[in-house]
CSV table of C-alpha atoms in Angstrom, one decimal:
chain,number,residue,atom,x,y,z
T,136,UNK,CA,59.3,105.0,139.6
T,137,UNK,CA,62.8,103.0,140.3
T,138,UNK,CA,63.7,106.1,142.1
T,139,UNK,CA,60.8,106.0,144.2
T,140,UNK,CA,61.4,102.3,144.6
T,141,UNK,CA,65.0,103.0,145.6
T,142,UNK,CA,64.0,105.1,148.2
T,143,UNK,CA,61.4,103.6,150.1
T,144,UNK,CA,62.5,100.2,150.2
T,145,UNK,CA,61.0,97.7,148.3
T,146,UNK,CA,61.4,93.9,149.7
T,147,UNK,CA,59.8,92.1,146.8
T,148,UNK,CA,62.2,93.8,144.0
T,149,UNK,CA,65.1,93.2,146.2
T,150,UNK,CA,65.3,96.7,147.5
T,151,UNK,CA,65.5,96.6,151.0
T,152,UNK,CA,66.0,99.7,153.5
T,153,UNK,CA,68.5,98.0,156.0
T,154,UNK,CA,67.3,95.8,158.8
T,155,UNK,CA,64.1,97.6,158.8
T,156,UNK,CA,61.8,96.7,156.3
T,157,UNK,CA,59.0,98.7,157.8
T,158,UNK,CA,56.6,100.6,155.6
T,159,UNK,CA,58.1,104.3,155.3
T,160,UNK,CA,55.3,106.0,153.6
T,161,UNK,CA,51.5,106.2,155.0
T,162,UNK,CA,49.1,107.8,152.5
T,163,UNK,CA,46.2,109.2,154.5
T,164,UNK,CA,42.5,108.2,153.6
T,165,UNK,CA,42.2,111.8,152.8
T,166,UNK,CA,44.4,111.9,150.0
T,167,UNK,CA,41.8,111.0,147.8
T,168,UNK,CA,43.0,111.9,144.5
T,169,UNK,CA,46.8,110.3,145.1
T,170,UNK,CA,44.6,106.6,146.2
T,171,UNK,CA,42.9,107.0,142.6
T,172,UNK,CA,45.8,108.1,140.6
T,173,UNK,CA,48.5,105.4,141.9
T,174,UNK,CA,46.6,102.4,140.7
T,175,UNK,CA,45.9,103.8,137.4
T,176,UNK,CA,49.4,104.7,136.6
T,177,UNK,CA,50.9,102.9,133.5
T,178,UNK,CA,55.2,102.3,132.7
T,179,UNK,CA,56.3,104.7,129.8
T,180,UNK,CA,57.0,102.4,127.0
T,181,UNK,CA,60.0,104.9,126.0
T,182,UNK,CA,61.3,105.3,129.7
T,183,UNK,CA,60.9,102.0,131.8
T,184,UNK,CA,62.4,104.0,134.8
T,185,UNK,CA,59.6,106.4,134.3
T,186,UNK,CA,55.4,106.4,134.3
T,187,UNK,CA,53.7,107.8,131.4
T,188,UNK,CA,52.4,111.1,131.5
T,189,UNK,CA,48.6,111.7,131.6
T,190,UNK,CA,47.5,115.4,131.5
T,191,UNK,CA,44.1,116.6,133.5
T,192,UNK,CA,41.1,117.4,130.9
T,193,UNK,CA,40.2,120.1,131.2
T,194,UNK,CA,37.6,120.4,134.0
T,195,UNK,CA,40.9,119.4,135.8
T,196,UNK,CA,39.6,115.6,136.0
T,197,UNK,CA,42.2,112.8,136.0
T,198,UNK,CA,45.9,113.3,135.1
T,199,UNK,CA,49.1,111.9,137.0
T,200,UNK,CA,49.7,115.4,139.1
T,201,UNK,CA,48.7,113.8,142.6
T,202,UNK,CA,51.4,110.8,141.7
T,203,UNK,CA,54.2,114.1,140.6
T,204,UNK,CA,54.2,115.4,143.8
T,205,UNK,CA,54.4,112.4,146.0
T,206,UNK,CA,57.6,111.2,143.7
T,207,UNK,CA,58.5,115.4,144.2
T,208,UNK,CA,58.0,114.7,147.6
T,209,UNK,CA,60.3,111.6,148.2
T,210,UNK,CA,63.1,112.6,145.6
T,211,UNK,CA,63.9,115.6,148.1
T,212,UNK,CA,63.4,114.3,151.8
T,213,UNK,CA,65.8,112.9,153.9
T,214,UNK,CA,66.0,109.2,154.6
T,215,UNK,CA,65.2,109.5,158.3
T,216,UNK,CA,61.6,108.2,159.7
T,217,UNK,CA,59.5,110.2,162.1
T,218,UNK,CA,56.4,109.1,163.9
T,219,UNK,CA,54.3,111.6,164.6
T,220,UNK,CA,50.4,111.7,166.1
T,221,UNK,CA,48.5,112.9,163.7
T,222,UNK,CA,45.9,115.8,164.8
T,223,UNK,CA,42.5,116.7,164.3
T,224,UNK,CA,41.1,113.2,163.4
């Protein structure tokens, strides 16, 4: 989560992007299951850095997967902000 943290920017832990402290990350409304998973997400008492695992049952209800990617997602992309028009909607 620090890493996460580190590279968004977050002003109220003292992690700030530069000048610009605006938000970097919009999560669509359609991103259902990431909306429900964030909220629920607990520290891992063994790894503060870190969330604590929670695996799917097995109708493939719940689980952290959702929260993975998006921390997958922002590990690997580049720092730089586009503003696109989103389509379709």
């Amino acid at each position: 989560m620090a890493e996460v943290l580190q590279r968004l920017g977050e002003p109220q832990c003292g992690v700030a992007s530069g000048a610009d402290l605006r938000p970097r990350l919009f999560i669509h409304q359609r991103c259902g299951r990431l909306i429900e998973t964030l909220p629920a997400l607990q520290h891992d008492p063994n790894r503060p850095e870190d969330v604590l695992k929670v695996d799917a049952d097995e109708d493939g209800v719940g689980g952290d997967d959702a929260a993975d990617a998006l921390r997958y997602l922002v590990a690997t992309k580049a720092r730089t902000v586009a503003q696109r028009k989103l389509r379709g909607l």
